[in-house]
Short mmCIF file of C-alpha atoms in Angstrom, two decimals:
data_model
loop_
_atom_site.label_atom_id
_atom_site.label_comp_id
_atom_site.label_asym_id
_atom_site.label_seq_id
_atom_site.Cartn_x
_atom_site.Cartn_y
_atom_site.Cartn_z
CA UNK A 203 169.48 258.37 28.65
CA UNK A 204 168.52 254.68 28.02
CA UNK A 205 171.21 252.39 27.05
CA UNK A 206 172.02 251.34 23.55
CA UNK A 207 170.96 247.57 23.97
CA UNK A 208 167.63 248.68 25.52
CA UNK A 209 164.54 249.14 23.41
CA UNK A 210 162.14 251.53 24.62
CA UNK A 211 158.43 250.66 24.23
CA UNK A 212 155.43 253.05 24.07
CA UNK A 213 153.76 253.67 27.71
CA UNK A 214 156.92 251.81 29.28
CA UNK A 215 157.07 252.79 32.90
CA UNK A 216 159.76 250.38 33.70
CA UNK A 217 157.38 248.11 35.77
CA UNK A 218 157.51 245.15 33.49
CA UNK A 219 156.16 246.44 30.24
CA UNK A 220 159.56 247.56 28.62
CA UNK A 221 162.47 245.38 27.02
CA UNK A 222 164.97 243.25 28.73
CA UNK A 223 168.92 244.20 28.41
CA UNK A 224 169.36 241.68 25.77
CA UNK A 225 166.78 243.40 23.26
CA UNK A 226 163.98 240.96 23.46
CA UNK A 227 160.66 242.10 24.79
CA UNK A 228 159.49 241.26 28.04
CA UNK A 229 156.66 238.69 27.88
CA UNK A 230 153.18 240.10 28.42
CA UNK A 231 151.37 238.70 31.40
CA UNK A 232 148.19 237.41 30.05
CA UNK A 233 145.03 237.59 32.32
CA UNK A 234 142.21 235.39 31.29
CA UNK A 235 139.11 236.82 31.17
CA UNK A 236 136.45 235.96 33.73
CA UNK A 237 133.75 234.02 32.65
CA UNK A 238 131.01 233.60 35.25
CA UNK A 239 128.33 231.90 32.88
CA UNK A 240 130.57 228.90 32.78
CA UNK A 241 130.74 228.38 36.55
CA UNK A 242 126.95 228.93 36.91
CA UNK A 243 126.25 226.24 34.06
CA UNK A 244 128.73 223.93 35.79
CA UNK A 245 127.15 224.42 39.07
CA UNK A 246 123.61 224.03 37.71
CA UNK A 247 124.85 220.59 35.88
CA UNK A 248 126.47 219.23 39.04
CA UNK A 249 123.55 219.94 41.05
CA UNK A 250 121.18 217.92 38.53
CA UNK A 251 123.66 215.10 38.60
CA UNK A 252 123.68 214.93 42.15
CA UNK A 253 119.76 215.05 42.44
CA UNK A 254 119.46 212.31 39.70
CA UNK A 255 122.14 210.13 41.64
CA UNK A 256 120.51 210.55 44.88
CA UNK A 257 117.32 209.71 43.42
CA UNK A 258 118.40 206.59 41.76
CA UNK A 259 120.40 205.34 44.63
CA UNK A 260 117.21 205.48 46.98
CA UNK A 261 114.88 204.03 44.15
CA UNK A 262 114.09 200.59 45.35
CA UNK A 263 112.74 200.12 41.72
CA UNK A 264 116.31 199.79 40.26
CA UNK A 265 117.06 196.85 42.46
CA UNK A 266 120.44 197.62 43.24
CA UNK A 267 120.79 194.43 45.48
CA UNK A 268 120.09 192.21 42.33
CA UNK A 269 122.27 194.47 40.22
CA UNK A 270 125.36 193.70 42.70
CA UNK A 271 124.31 190.01 42.72
CA UNK A 272 124.40 189.50 39.11
CA UNK A 273 127.24 191.93 38.00
CA UNK A 274 129.88 189.42 38.03
CA UNK A 275 127.88 186.42 37.90
CA UNK A 276 129.42 183.64 35.92
CA UNK A 277 126.85 183.44 33.38
CA UNK A 278 126.95 187.27 32.91
CA UNK A 279 130.99 187.12 32.53
CA UNK A 280 130.77 184.18 29.93
CA UNK A 281 128.23 186.33 27.93
CA UNK A 282 130.87 189.10 27.90
CA UNK A 283 133.54 186.67 26.26
CA UNK A 284 130.80 185.57 23.79
CA UNK A 285 130.32 189.39 23.03
CA UNK A 286 134.03 190.09 22.44
CA UNK A 287 134.08 187.14 20.28
CA UNK A 288 131.23 188.09 18.09
CA UNK A 289 132.62 191.75 17.85
CA UNK A 290 136.19 190.79 17.17
CA UNK A 291 135.12 188.21 14.43
CA UNK A 292 132.26 190.26 12.61
CA UNK A 293 134.50 193.26 12.55
CA UNK A 294 137.61 191.30 11.30
CA UNK A 295 135.06 189.99 8.51
CA UNK A 296 133.72 193.56 7.78
CA UNK A 297 137.04 195.22 7.47
CA UNK A 298 138.64 192.75 4.64
CA UNK A 299 135.22 192.41 2.95
CA UNK A 300 134.78 196.22 3.11
CA UNK A 301 138.48 197.03 1.87
CA UNK A 302 137.76 194.58 -1.10
CA UNK A 303 134.61 196.23 -1.87
CA UNK A 304 136.04 199.81 -1.51
CA UNK A 305 138.68 198.74 -4.12
CA UNK A 306 136.10 197.46 -6.49
CA UNK A 307 134.22 200.53 -6.35
CA UNK A 308 137.13 202.56 -7.43
CA UNK A 309 138.34 199.96 -10.03
CA UNK A 310 138.25 200.83 -13.74
CA UNK A 311 136.38 197.53 -14.54
CA UNK A 312 132.71 198.53 -14.84
CA UNK A 313 131.61 195.03 -13.65
CA UNK A 314 133.31 194.90 -10.35
CA UNK A 315 131.98 198.53 -9.90
CA UNK A 316 128.45 197.64 -10.33
CA UNK A 317 128.53 194.48 -8.24
CA UNK A 318 130.16 196.39 -5.27
CA UNK A 319 127.26 199.14 -5.81
CA UNK A 320 124.62 196.37 -5.78
CA UNK A 321 126.10 194.96 -2.41
CA UNK A 322 126.09 198.19 -0.90
CA UNK A 323 122.55 198.91 -1.94
CA UNK A 324 121.29 195.83 -0.49
CA UNK A 325 122.93 195.80 2.84
CA UNK A 326 122.70 199.21 3.52
CA UNK A 327 119.11 199.53 2.40
CA UNK A 328 117.85 196.66 4.72
CA UNK A 329 117.70 196.63 8.52
CA UNK A 330 120.30 194.79 10.33
CA UNK A 331 117.70 192.87 12.23
CA UNK A 332 115.85 191.59 9.27
CA UNK A 333 118.99 190.46 7.85
CA UNK A 334 119.72 188.49 11.03
CA UNK A 335 116.33 187.11 11.07
CA UNK A 336 117.08 185.82 7.47
CA UNK A 337 120.52 184.23 8.65
CA UNK A 338 118.22 182.45 11.43
CA UNK A 339 115.99 181.04 8.56
CA UNK A 340 119.07 180.03 6.50
CA UNK A 341 118.75 176.35 7.33
CA UNK A 342 115.13 176.59 6.06
CA UNK A 343 116.06 178.47 2.91
CA UNK A 344 118.97 176.07 1.95
CA UNK A 345 118.68 172.60 3.48
CA UNK A 346 121.94 171.45 1.72
CA UNK A 347 124.91 173.19 0.16
CA UNK A 348 126.54 171.10 -2.68
CA UNK A 349 129.65 172.08 -4.39
CA UNK A 350 131.39 170.42 -7.24
CA UNK A 351 131.79 170.07 -10.90
CA UNK A 352 128.28 170.59 -13.20
CA UNK A 353 127.32 167.12 -14.44
CA UNK A 354 130.38 165.88 -12.40
CA UNK A 355 131.70 164.64 -9.36
CA UNK A 356 130.54 166.39 -5.93
CA UNK A 357 133.39 167.88 -4.07
CA UNK A 358 131.52 169.06 -0.89
CA UNK A 359 128.28 168.41 0.65
CA UNK A 360 127.00 170.45 3.90
CA UNK A 361 123.76 169.61 5.68
CA UNK A 362 122.74 172.87 6.69
CA UNK A 363 119.57 172.14 8.36
CA UNK A 364 121.45 169.93 10.92
CA UNK A 365 124.02 172.03 11.50
CA UNK A 366 124.44 173.77 14.87
CA UNK A 367 126.17 177.17 13.70
CA UNK A 368 124.19 179.89 15.15
CA UNK A 369 127.25 181.60 16.30
CA UNK A 370 128.58 181.52 12.86
CA UNK A 371 125.36 182.85 11.34
CA UNK A 372 125.56 185.77 13.54
CA UNK A 373 129.26 186.29 12.80
CA UNK A 374 128.48 186.27 8.95
CA UNK A 375 125.28 188.43 9.35
CA UNK A 376 126.91 191.07 11.38
CA UNK A 377 130.05 191.18 9.21
CA UNK A 378 128.27 191.37 5.84
CA UNK A 379 126.23 194.20 7.03
CA UNK A 380 129.14 196.18 8.37
CA UNK A 381 131.22 195.65 5.46
CA UNK A 382 128.84 197.65 3.48
CA UNK A 383 129.61 200.84 5.87
CA UNK A 384 133.15 200.06 6.16
CA UNK A 385 133.57 200.01 2.16
CA UNK A 386 132.32 203.72 2.22
CA UNK A 387 134.74 204.68 4.96
CA UNK A 388 137.48 202.95 3.23
CA UNK A 389 136.62 204.64 0.02
CA UNK A 390 136.55 207.76 1.55
CA UNK A 391 139.84 207.51 3.06
CA UNK A 392 141.36 206.18 -0.66
CA UNK A 393 139.99 209.41 -2.09
CA UNK A 394 141.68 211.91 0.55
CA UNK A 395 145.09 210.61 -0.80
CA UNK A 396 146.01 212.98 -3.39
CA UNK A 397 146.05 212.22 -7.07
CA UNK A 398 149.84 213.01 -7.34
CA UNK A 399 150.68 210.04 -5.04
CA UNK A 400 149.01 207.69 -7.52
CA UNK A 401 150.50 209.24 -10.65
CA UNK A 402 153.89 208.98 -8.98
CA UNK A 403 153.26 205.20 -8.19
CA UNK A 404 152.33 204.73 -11.79
CA UNK A 405 155.45 206.47 -13.07
CA UNK A 406 157.64 204.15 -11.03
CA UNK A 407 156.00 201.12 -13.02
CA UNK A 408 153.34 199.88 -9.94
CA UNK A 409 150.22 198.55 -11.59
CA UNK A 410 146.78 199.65 -10.20
CA UNK A 411 146.51 196.96 -7.60
CA UNK A 412 150.21 197.78 -6.26
CA UNK A 413 149.59 201.44 -6.09
CA UNK A 414 146.62 200.73 -4.01
CA UNK A 415 148.36 198.17 -1.61
CA UNK A 416 151.71 199.89 -1.26
CA UNK A 417 151.01 203.79 -1.73
CA UNK A 418 147.31 204.72 -1.29
CA UNK A 419 145.99 202.65 1.58
CA UNK A 420 148.87 203.19 3.96
CA UNK A 421 148.38 206.93 3.77
CA UNK A 422 144.72 206.57 3.77
CA UNK A 423 144.74 204.92 7.48
CA UNK A 424 144.84 208.34 8.81
CA UNK A 425 141.31 208.84 7.42
CA UNK A 426 140.11 205.42 7.96
CA UNK A 427 140.94 204.67 11.38
CA UNK A 428 138.55 207.39 13.47
CA UNK A 429 135.45 206.16 11.94
CA UNK A 430 136.49 202.63 12.00
CA UNK A 431 137.02 202.86 15.72
CA UNK A 432 133.30 204.34 16.08
CA UNK A 433 131.93 201.42 13.76
CA UNK A 434 133.56 198.84 16.19
CA UNK A 435 132.04 200.40 19.17
CA UNK A 436 128.86 200.28 17.29
CA UNK A 437 129.48 196.71 16.37
CA UNK A 438 129.89 195.72 19.94
CA UNK A 439 126.41 197.21 20.86
CA UNK A 440 124.91 195.70 17.63
CA UNK A 441 125.54 192.26 19.12
CA UNK A 442 122.73 192.49 21.31
CA UNK A 443 120.57 191.97 18.23
CA UNK A 444 121.81 188.27 17.89
CA UNK A 445 118.47 187.42 19.53
CA UNK A 446 117.25 187.43 15.94
CA UNK A 447 119.09 184.46 14.67
CA UNK A 448 118.29 183.39 17.66
CA UNK A 449 121.42 183.35 19.61
CA UNK A 450 121.27 184.07 23.42
CA UNK A 451 124.74 183.40 24.61
CA UNK A 452 125.95 187.06 24.25
CA UNK A 453 125.99 189.34 27.67
CA UNK A 454 122.45 190.78 26.46
CA UNK A 455 120.91 187.33 26.00
CA UNK A 456 122.42 186.04 29.26
CA UNK A 457 120.93 188.99 31.35
CA UNK A 458 117.46 188.55 29.26
CA UNK A 459 117.38 184.74 30.31
CA UNK A 460 118.04 185.62 33.77
CA UNK A 461 115.13 188.08 34.37
CA UNK A 462 112.81 186.01 32.48
CA UNK A 463 113.47 183.70 35.63
CA UNK A 464 113.58 186.23 38.34
CA UNK A 465 111.27 188.91 36.77
CA UNK A 466 113.61 191.59 37.59
CA UNK A 467 114.46 193.15 34.12
CA UNK A 468 115.80 196.72 35.25
CA UNK A 469 118.53 195.55 37.55
CA UNK A 470 119.55 192.91 34.79
CA UNK A 471 119.45 195.30 32.09
CA UNK A 472 121.53 197.72 34.20
CA UNK A 473 124.26 194.87 34.43
CA UNK A 474 124.28 194.51 30.58
CA UNK A 475 124.72 198.22 30.37
CA UNK A 476 127.53 198.34 32.60
CA UNK A 477 129.46 195.96 30.98
CA UNK A 478 129.01 197.55 27.56
CA UNK A 479 130.03 200.81 28.98
CA UNK A 480 133.20 199.43 30.55
CA UNK A 481 134.11 197.60 27.26
CA UNK A 482 133.25 200.49 25.13
CA UNK A 483 135.57 202.78 27.47
CA UNK A 484 138.48 200.46 26.84
CA UNK A 485 138.06 200.54 22.99
CA UNK A 486 137.63 204.54 23.27
CA UNK A 487 141.35 204.56 25.09
CA UNK A 488 142.62 202.23 22.55
CA UNK A 489 141.28 204.37 19.57
CA UNK A 490 142.71 207.23 20.99
CA UNK A 491 146.26 205.94 20.94
CA UNK A 492 145.44 204.45 17.53
CA UNK A 493 144.63 207.93 15.94
CA UNK A 494 147.64 209.49 17.49
CA UNK A 495 149.77 206.81 16.10
CA UNK A 496 148.50 207.41 12.45
CA UNK A 497 148.11 210.99 12.72
CA UNK A 498 151.93 211.77 13.07
CA UNK A 499 153.22 214.28 10.97
CA UNK A 500 149.56 215.52 9.97
CA UNK A 501 149.70 218.49 12.24
CA UNK A 502 152.28 221.53 12.53
CA UNK A 503 151.49 221.51 16.00
CA UNK A 504 154.55 220.63 18.18
CA UNK A 505 154.57 218.08 21.11
CA UNK A 506 155.79 219.36 24.52
CA UNK A 507 159.14 217.18 23.90
CA UNK A 508 159.54 218.76 20.68
CA UNK A 509 159.29 222.15 22.04
CA UNK A 510 161.77 221.22 24.75
CA UNK A 511 164.22 219.87 22.01
CA UNK A 512 163.69 223.05 19.93
CA UNK A 513 164.29 225.40 23.02
CA UNK A 514 167.44 223.38 23.82
CA UNK A 515 168.93 223.70 20.24
CA UNK A 516 168.02 227.35 20.27
CA UNK A 517 170.05 227.88 23.58
CA UNK A 518 172.94 225.85 22.23
CA UNK A 519 173.07 228.16 18.96
CA UNK A 520 173.01 231.39 21.40
CA UNK A 521 175.92 230.15 23.50
CA UNK A 522 178.05 229.68 20.09
#
């Protein structure tokens, strides 16, 4: 006769398929399914990668000796620094202006909504390369900029034609173009916040601007951060179009200047690609941790630490 504190299961043979003396069922030993197709596909991919790597390593056309010679060249490293500066400054401008444009798109003021829509229509509808070419021609379009009171004193005069500001023009051109895309990202994040949050803020006496700044935007960050990280990585690579201004102090411009002299474009392009890949990898790691920070509480899936604390709490309750 089985004891009163043991639960018999159908088909129980006493070989691990029954129950424990505490009345809890014995955990089922799960055996994963064999999937030979995965192993075959992995083997084929590894073979193809190995063949490509061997072919590239033994192909003299890649110019690996030149590649290693210029990988850490001082001119390339200075170009990397300039590329990072362009990326950070242009993206900062894009985030600030994009947030303003997104708020204007959602504003109850029809004038602000129309102005934001026209901005997005122009900068999203024309290629960024064409926009940068126009910024390169800016000194020809506007030789002087004068600010002052109409029919009164002049407060500011800028001689644009003789101003050496190609770096500034690249930052402005990239930032203004990216702001149009950031505006849509921020607008999507704002729309992801429930209407109840806004209604509650208004009920507390907040204005529309305070509701956006204190309630909506902080919650929208969870949706805004992932695509913003992708846009930052895209901005890093878009800086290679700075030659349209023209500006050649970035890493791609430096590599192009070098292979214009030694006539070996392939290894120098590989050098530039390696630096872009290295910086992108670092940005992807930062994006991962930033997304994890802002996604706290967004999922019911518990972390290993939380599961351990829960198990410890259950053990204490049972002991009592």
